[in-house]
mmCIF file of C-alpha atoms and ligand atoms in Angstrom:
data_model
loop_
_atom_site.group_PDB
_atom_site.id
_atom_site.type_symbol
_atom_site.label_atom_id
_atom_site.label_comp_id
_atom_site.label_asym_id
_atom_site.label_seq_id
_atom_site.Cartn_x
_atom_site.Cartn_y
_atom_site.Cartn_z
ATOM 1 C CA UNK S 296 107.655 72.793 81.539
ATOM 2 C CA UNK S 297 106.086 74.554 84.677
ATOM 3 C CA UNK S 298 106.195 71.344 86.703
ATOM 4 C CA UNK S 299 110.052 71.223 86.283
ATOM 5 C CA UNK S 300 110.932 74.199 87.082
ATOM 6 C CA UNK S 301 111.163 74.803 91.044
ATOM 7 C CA UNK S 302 108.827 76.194 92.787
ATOM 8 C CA UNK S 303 110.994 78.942 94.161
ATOM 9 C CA UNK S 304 111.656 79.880 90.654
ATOM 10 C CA UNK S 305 108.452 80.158 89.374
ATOM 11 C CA UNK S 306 106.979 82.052 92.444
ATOM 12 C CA UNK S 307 109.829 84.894 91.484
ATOM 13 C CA UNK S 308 109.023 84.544 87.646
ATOM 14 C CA UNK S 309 105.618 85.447 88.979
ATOM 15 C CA UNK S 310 105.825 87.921 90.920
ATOM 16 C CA UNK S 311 108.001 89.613 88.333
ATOM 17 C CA UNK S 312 105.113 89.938 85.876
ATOM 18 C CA UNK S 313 102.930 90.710 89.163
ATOM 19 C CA UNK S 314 104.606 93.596 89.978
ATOM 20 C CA UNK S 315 104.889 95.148 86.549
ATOM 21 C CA UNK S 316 100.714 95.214 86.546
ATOM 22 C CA UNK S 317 100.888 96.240 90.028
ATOM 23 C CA UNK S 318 103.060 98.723 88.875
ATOM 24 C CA UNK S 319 100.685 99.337 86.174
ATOM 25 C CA UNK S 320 98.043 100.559 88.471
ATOM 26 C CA UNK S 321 100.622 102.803 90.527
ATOM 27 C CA UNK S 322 100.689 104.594 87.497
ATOM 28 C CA UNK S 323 96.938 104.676 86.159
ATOM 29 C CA UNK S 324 95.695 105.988 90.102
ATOM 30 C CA UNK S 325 98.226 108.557 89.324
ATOM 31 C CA UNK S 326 97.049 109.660 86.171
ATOM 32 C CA UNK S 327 93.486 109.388 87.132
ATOM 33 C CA UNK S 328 94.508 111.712 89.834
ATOM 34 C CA UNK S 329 92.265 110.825 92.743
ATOM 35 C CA UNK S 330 95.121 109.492 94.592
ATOM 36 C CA UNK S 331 92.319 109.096 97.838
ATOM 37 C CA UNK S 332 95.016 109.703 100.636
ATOM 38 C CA UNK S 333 94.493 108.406 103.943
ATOM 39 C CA UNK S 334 96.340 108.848 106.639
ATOM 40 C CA UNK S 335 97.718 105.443 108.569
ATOM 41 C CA UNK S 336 99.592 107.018 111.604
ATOM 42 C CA UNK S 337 102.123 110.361 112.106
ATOM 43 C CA UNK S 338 103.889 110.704 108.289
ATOM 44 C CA UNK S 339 102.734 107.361 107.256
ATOM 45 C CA UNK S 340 99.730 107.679 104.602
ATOM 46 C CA UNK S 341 98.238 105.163 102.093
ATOM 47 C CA UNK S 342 96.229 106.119 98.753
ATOM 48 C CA UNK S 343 94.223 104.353 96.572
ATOM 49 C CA UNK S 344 97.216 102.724 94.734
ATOM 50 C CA UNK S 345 98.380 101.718 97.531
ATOM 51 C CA UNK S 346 95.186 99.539 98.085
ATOM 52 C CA UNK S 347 94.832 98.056 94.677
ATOM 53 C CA UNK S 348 98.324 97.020 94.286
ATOM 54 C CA UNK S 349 98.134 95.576 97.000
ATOM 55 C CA UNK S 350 94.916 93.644 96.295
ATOM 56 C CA UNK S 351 96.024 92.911 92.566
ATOM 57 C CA UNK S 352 99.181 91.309 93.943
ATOM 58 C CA UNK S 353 97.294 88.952 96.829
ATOM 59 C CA UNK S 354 95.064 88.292 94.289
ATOM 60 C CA UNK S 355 97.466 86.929 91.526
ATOM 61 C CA UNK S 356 99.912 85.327 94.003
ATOM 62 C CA UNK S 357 97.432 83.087 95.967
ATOM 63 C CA UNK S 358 95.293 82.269 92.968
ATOM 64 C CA UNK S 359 98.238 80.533 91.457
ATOM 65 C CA UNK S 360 100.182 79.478 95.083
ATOM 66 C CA UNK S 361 96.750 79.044 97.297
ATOM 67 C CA UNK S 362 99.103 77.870 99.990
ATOM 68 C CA UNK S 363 101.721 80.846 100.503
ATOM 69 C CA UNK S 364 101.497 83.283 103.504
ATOM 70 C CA UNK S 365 101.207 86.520 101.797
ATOM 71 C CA UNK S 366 101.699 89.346 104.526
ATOM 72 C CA UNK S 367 100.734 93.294 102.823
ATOM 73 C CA UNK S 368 101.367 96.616 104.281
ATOM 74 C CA UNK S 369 98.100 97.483 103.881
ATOM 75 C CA UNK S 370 94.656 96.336 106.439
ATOM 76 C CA UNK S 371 92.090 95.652 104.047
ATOM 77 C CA UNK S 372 88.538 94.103 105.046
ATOM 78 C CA UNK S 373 88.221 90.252 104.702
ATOM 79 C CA UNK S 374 85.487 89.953 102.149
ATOM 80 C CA UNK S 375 87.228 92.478 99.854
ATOM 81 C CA UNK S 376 89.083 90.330 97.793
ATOM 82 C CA UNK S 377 87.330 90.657 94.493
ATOM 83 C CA UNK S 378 89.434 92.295 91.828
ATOM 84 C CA UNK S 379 89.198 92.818 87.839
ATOM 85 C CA UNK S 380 90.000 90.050 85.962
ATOM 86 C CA UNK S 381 93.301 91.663 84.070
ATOM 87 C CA UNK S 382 94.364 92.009 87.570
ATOM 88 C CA UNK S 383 94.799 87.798 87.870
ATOM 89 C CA UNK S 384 98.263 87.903 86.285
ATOM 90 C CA UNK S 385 99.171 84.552 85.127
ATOM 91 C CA UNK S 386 101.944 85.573 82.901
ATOM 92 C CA UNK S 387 106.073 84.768 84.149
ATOM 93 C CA UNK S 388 108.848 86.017 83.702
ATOM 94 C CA UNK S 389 110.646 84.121 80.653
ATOM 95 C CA UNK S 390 114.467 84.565 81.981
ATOM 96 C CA UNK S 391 114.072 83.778 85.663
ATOM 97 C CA UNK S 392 112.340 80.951 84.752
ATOM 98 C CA UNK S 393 115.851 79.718 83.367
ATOM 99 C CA UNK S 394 117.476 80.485 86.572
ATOM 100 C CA UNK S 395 119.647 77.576 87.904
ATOM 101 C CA UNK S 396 118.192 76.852 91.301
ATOM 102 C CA UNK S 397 120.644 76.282 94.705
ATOM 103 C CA UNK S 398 120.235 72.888 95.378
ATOM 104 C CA UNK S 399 118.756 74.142 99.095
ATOM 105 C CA UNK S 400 116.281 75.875 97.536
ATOM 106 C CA UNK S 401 114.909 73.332 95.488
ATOM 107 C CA UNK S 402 112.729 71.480 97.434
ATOM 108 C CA UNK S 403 110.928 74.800 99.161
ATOM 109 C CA UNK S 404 107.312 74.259 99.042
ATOM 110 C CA UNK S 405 104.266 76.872 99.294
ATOM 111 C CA UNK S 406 103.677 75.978 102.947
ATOM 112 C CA UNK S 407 107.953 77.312 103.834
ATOM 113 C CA UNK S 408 107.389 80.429 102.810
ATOM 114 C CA UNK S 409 106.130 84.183 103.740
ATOM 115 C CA UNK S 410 105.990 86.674 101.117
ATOM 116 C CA UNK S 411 106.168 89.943 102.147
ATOM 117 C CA UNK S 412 104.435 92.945 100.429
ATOM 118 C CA UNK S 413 105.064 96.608 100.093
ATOM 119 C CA UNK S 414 102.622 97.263 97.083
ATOM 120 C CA UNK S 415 104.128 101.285 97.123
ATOM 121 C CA UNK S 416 107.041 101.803 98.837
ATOM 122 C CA UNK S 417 107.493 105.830 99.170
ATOM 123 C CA UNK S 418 104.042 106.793 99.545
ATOM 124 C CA UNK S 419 105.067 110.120 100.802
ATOM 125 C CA UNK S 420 107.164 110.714 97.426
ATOM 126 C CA UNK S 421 104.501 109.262 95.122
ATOM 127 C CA UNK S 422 102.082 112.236 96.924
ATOM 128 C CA UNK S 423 104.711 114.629 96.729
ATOM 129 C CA UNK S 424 105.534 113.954 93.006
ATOM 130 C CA UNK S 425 108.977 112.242 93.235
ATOM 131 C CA UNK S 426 107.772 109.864 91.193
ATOM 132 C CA UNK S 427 111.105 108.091 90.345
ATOM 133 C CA UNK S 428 111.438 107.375 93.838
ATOM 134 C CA UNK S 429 108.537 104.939 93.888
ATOM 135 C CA UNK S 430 109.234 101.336 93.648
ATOM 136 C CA UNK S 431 106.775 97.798 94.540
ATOM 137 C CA UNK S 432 108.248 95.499 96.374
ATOM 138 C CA UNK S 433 107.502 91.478 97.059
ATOM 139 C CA UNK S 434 110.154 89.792 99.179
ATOM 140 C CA UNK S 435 110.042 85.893 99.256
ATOM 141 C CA UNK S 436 111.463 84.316 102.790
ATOM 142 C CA UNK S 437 111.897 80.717 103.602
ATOM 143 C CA UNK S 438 112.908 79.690 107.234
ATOM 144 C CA UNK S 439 112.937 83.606 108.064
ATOM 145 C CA UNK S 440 115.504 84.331 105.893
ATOM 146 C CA UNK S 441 114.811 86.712 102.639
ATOM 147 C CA UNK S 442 115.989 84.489 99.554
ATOM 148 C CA UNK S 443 114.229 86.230 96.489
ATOM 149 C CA UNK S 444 112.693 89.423 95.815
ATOM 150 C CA UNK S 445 111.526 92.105 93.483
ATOM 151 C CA UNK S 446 111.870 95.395 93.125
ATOM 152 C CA UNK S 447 109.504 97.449 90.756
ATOM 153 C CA UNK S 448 110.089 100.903 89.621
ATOM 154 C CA UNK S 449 106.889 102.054 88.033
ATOM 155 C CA UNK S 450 108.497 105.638 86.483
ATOM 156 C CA UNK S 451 111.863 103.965 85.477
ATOM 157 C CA UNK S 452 111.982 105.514 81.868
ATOM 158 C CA UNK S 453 114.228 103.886 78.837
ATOM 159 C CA UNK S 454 114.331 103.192 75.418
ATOM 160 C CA UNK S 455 113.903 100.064 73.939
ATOM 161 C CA UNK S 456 114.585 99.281 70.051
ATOM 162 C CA UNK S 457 113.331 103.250 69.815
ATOM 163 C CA UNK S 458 110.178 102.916 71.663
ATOM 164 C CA UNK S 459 109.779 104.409 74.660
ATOM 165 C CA UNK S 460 109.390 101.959 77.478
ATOM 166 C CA UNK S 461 107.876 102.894 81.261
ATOM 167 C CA UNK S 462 108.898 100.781 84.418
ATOM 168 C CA UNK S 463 111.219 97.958 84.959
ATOM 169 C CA UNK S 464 111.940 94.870 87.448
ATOM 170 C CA UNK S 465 114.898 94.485 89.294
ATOM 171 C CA UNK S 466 114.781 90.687 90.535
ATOM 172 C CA UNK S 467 117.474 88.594 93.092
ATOM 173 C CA UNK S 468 117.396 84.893 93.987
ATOM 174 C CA UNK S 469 120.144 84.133 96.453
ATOM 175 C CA UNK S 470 122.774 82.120 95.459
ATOM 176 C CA UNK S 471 121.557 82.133 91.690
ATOM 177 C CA UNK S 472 121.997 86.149 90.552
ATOM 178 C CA UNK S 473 120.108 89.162 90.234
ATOM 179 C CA UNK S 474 118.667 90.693 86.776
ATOM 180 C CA UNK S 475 116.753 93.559 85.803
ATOM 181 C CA UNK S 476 119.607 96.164 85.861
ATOM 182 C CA UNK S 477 123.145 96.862 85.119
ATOM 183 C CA UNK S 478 125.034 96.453 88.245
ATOM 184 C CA UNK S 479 128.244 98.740 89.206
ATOM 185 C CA UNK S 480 130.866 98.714 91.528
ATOM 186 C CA UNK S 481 130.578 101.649 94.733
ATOM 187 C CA UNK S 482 131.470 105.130 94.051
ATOM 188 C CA UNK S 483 134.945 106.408 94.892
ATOM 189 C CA UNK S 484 133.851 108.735 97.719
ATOM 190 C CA UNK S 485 131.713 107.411 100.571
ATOM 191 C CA UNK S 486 127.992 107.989 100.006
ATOM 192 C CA UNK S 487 125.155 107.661 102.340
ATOM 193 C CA UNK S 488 121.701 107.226 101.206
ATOM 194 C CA UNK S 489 119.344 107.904 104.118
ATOM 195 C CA UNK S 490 114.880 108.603 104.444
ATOM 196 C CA UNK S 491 114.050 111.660 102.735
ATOM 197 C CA UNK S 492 110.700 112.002 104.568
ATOM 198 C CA UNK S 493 111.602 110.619 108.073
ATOM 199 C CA UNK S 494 114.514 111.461 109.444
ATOM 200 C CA UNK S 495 114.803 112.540 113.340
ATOM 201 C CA UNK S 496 117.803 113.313 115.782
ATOM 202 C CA UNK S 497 119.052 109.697 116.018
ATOM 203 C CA UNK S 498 119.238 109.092 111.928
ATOM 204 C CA UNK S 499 120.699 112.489 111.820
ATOM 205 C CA UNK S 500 124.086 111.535 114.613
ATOM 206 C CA UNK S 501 124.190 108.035 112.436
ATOM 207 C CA UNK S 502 125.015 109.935 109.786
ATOM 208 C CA UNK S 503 127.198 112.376 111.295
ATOM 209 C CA UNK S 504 129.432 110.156 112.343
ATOM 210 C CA UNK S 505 129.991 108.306 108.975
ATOM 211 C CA UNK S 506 132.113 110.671 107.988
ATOM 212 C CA UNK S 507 130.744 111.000 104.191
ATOM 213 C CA UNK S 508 131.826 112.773 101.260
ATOM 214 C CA UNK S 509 127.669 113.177 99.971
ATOM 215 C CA UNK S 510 124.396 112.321 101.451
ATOM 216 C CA UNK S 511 121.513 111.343 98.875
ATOM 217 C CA UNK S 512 118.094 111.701 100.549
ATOM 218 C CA UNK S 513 115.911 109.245 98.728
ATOM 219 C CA UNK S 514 112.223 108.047 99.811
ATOM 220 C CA UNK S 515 111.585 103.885 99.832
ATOM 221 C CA UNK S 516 113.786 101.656 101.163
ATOM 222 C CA UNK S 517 113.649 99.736 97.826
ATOM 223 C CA UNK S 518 114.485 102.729 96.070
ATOM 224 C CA UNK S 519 117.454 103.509 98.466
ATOM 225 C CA UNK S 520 118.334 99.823 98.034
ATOM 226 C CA UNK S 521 118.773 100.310 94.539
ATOM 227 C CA UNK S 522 121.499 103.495 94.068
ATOM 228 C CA UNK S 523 123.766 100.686 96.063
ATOM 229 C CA UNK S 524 123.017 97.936 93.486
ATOM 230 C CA UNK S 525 123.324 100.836 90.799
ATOM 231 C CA UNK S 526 126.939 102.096 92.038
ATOM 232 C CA UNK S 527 125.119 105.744 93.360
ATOM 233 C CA UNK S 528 125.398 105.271 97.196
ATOM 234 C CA UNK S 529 127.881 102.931 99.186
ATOM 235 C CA UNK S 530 126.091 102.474 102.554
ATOM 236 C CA UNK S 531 122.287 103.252 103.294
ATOM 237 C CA UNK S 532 121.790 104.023 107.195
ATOM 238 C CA UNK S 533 118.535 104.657 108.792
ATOM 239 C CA UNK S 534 118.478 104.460 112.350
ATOM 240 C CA UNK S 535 114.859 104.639 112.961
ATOM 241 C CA UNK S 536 112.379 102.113 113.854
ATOM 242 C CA UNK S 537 110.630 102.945 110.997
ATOM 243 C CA UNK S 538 110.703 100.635 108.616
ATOM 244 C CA UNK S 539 108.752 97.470 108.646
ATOM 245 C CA UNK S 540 109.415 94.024 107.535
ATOM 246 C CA UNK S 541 107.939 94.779 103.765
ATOM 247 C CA UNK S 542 110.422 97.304 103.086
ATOM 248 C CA UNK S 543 113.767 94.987 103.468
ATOM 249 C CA UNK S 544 112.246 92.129 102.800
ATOM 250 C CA UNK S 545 112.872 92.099 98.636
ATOM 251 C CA UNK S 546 115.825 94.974 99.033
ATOM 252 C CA UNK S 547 117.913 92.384 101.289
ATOM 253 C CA UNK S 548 117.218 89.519 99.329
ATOM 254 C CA UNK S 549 117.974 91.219 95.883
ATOM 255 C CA UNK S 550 121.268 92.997 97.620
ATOM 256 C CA UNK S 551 122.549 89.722 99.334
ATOM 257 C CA UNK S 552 121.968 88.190 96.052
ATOM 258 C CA UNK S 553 124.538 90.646 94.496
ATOM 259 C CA UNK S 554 127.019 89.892 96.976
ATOM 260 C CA UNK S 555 125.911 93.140 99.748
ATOM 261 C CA UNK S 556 124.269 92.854 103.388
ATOM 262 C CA UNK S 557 121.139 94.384 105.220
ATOM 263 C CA UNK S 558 121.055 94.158 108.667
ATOM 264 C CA UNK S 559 120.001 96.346 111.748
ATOM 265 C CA UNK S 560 121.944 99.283 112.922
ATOM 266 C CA UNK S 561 123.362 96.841 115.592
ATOM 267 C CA UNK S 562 124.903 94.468 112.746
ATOM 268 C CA UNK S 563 121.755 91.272 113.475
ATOM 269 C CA UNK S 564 119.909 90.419 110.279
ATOM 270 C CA UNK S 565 115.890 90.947 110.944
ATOM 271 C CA UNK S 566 114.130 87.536 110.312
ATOM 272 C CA UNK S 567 110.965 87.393 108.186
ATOM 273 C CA UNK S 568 108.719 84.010 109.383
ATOM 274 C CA UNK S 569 105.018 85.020 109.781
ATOM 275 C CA UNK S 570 105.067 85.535 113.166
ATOM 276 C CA UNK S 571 107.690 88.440 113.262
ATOM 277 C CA UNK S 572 106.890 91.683 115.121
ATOM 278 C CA UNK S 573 106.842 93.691 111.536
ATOM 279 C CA UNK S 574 108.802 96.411 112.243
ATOM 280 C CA UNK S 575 112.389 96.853 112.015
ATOM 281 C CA UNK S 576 112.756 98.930 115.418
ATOM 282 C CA UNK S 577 116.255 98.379 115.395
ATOM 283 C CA UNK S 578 117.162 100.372 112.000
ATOM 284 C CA UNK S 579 118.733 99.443 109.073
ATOM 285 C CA UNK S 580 122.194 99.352 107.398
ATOM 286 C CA UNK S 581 122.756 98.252 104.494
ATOM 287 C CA UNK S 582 126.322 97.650 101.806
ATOM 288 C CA UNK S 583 127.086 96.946 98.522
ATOM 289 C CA UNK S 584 129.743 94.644 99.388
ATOM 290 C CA UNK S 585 131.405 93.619 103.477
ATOM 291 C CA UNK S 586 134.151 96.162 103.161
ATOM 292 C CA UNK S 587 131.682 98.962 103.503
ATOM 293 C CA UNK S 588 129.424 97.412 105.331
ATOM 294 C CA UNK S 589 131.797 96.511 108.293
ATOM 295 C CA UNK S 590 133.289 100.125 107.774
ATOM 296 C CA UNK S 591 129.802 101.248 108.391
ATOM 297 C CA UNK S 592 129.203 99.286 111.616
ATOM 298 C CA UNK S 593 132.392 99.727 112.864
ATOM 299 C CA UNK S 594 131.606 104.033 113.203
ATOM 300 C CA UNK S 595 128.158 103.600 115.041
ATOM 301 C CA UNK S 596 129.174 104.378 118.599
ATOM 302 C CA UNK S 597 127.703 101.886 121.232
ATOM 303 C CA UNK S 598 125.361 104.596 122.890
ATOM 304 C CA UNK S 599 123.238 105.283 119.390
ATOM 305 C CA UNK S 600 122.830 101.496 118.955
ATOM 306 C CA UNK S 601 121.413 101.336 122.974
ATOM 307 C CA UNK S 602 119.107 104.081 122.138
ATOM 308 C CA UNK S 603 117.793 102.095 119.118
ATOM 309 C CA UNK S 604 117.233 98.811 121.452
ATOM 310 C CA UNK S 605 115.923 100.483 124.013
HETATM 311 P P1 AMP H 85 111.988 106.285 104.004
HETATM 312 O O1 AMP H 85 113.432 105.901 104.036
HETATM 313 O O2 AMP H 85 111.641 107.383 104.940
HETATM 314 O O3 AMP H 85 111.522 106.536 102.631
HETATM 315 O O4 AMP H 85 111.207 105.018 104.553
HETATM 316 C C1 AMP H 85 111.348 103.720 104.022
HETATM 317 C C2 AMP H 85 110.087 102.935 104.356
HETATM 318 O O5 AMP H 85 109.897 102.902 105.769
HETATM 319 C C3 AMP H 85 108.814 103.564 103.783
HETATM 320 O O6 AMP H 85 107.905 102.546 103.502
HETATM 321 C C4 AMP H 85 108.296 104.403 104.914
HETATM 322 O O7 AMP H 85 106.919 104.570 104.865
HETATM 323 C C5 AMP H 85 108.695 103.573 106.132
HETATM 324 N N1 AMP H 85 108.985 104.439 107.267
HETATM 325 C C6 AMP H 85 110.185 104.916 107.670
HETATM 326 N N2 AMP H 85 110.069 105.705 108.749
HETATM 327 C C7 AMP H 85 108.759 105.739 109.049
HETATM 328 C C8 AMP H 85 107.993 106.398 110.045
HETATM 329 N N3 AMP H 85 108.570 107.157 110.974
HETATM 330 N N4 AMP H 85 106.663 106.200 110.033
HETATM 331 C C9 AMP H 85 106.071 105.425 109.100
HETATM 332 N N5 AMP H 85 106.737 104.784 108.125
HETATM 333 C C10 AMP H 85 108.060 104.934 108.083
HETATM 334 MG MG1 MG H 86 107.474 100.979 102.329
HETATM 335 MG MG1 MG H 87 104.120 101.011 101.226
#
């Protein structure tokens, strides 16, 4: 069957059952409670599930796709690539294996595409205990453009059948659909979703002048990402060079999937080959649908977006 199915296809089946073990270990580092916290750079830390998701994902994607370029948040040493066996997820995910492939997409092969990986995004919130907030993210680009992603909340609670279930996968493959959730329509008020953790006087006057009814301050971009696919937040706006090419990478190709845009603060997508400078200096604002998106734009006066490309 697997030789059939398109290569795109089965790369997001995979890394949907990747995730939920990365996910898996997000969750055991927590409970084990030596989160091992090291600090990265000013308000930018990494812990020890930070590391192993990481590695468990690598691991399990390039075992299966040896050709990929697999690009992770986090530096680890060359030679450190051993991991526990239950860590080499073969398993994939049964219903995006059915997905109907875009005909351009078809013929994608390992050596077209970057995979970018943010094995915890919201580090800051997963030290902090916002748990909910924390999601893992793989973002699959061909030709520098984001065209399937996941988004993996490890704490996302629910019920299923009367057991009680922990974690779920939100997937996206552009031009096919997105799955994982319930989607909804934008709330009836404007609402921004901005950092939580990093804000500074330039995200602060981008959201001044949006002129919104509510501001939710999440941590993650994926998990900001997702109150606009959920119907919680119409516009997320970060203008901050913060975030790096990991963090959009799956959000933008899940949202465009479902019909939104991600772009910088200056209305230019970010590109995602390989050889990209990895972070997104010039901010990011992102919509449910172009409506709000081009409302969004349209408010950010010409002297915040120099100050971002400066
Ligand atoms: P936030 O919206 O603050 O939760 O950030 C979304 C993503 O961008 C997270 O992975 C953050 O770690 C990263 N990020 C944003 N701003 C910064 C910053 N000033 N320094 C380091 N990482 C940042
Ligand atoms: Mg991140
Ligand atoms: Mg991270």
């Amino acid at each position: 069957m697997s030789s059939t199915v398109p290569l795109i296809v089965r790369l997001l089946a995979s890394s949907v059952s990747v995730a939920n073990r990365a996910g898996k270990i997000v969750r055991d580092v927590m409970s084990k409670g030596e989160l091992g916290i090291v600090e990265k750079g000013k308000d930018d830390y990494q812990t020890e599930a930070d590391r192993s998701a990481q590695k468990c994902i690598i691991a399990a994607l390039s075992a299966q796709f040896p050709k990929l370029s697999i690009i992770g948040e986090e530096d680890s040493p060359e030679n450190d690539t051993e991991v526990p066996t239950d860590w080499l997820v073969v398993d994939a995910d049964k219903e995006v294996l059915t997905l109907n492939c875009p005909t351009n997409l078809q013929g994608v092969k390992e050596e077209d595409i970057v995979v970018w990986v943010d094995p915890l995004d919201g580090t800051s919130e997963y030290t902090q205990g916002f748990l909910e907030h924390v999601t893992v993210l793989i973002g699959i680009s061909v030709n520098e453009e984001p065209v399937a992603g996941v988004i993996h909340q490890p704490y996302y609670k629910s019920m299923i059948g009367g057991e009680k279930k922990m974690g779920r996968t939100i997937w996206g493959l552009k031009d096919a659909g997105v799955g994982g959730f319930t989607p909804a329509p934008p709330p009836d008020s404007l609402i921004i979703t901005t950092t939580r953790s990093h804000s500074n006087p330039l995200v602060e006057k981008a959201l001044q002048v949006m002129n919104a009814s509510q501001i939710l301050r999440v941590g993650g971009a994926g998990y900001k990402v997702l109150q606009l696919l959920e119907g919680k937040a119409s516009v997320y706006v970060f203008a901050s060079g913060g975030c790096k090419k990991w963090d959009t990478c799956a959000p933008e190709a899940i949202l465009s999937a479902s019909g939104g845009t991600l772009s910088d603060m200056l209305g230019n997508r970010y590109k995602y080959g390989a050889s990209v400078g990895k972070p997104n200096k010039t901010g990011v604002l992102a919509a449910a649908n172009p409506e709000l998106y081009n409302y969004a734009l349209s408010r950010i006066p010409q002297e915040l977006k120099e100050a971002l490309a400066k």
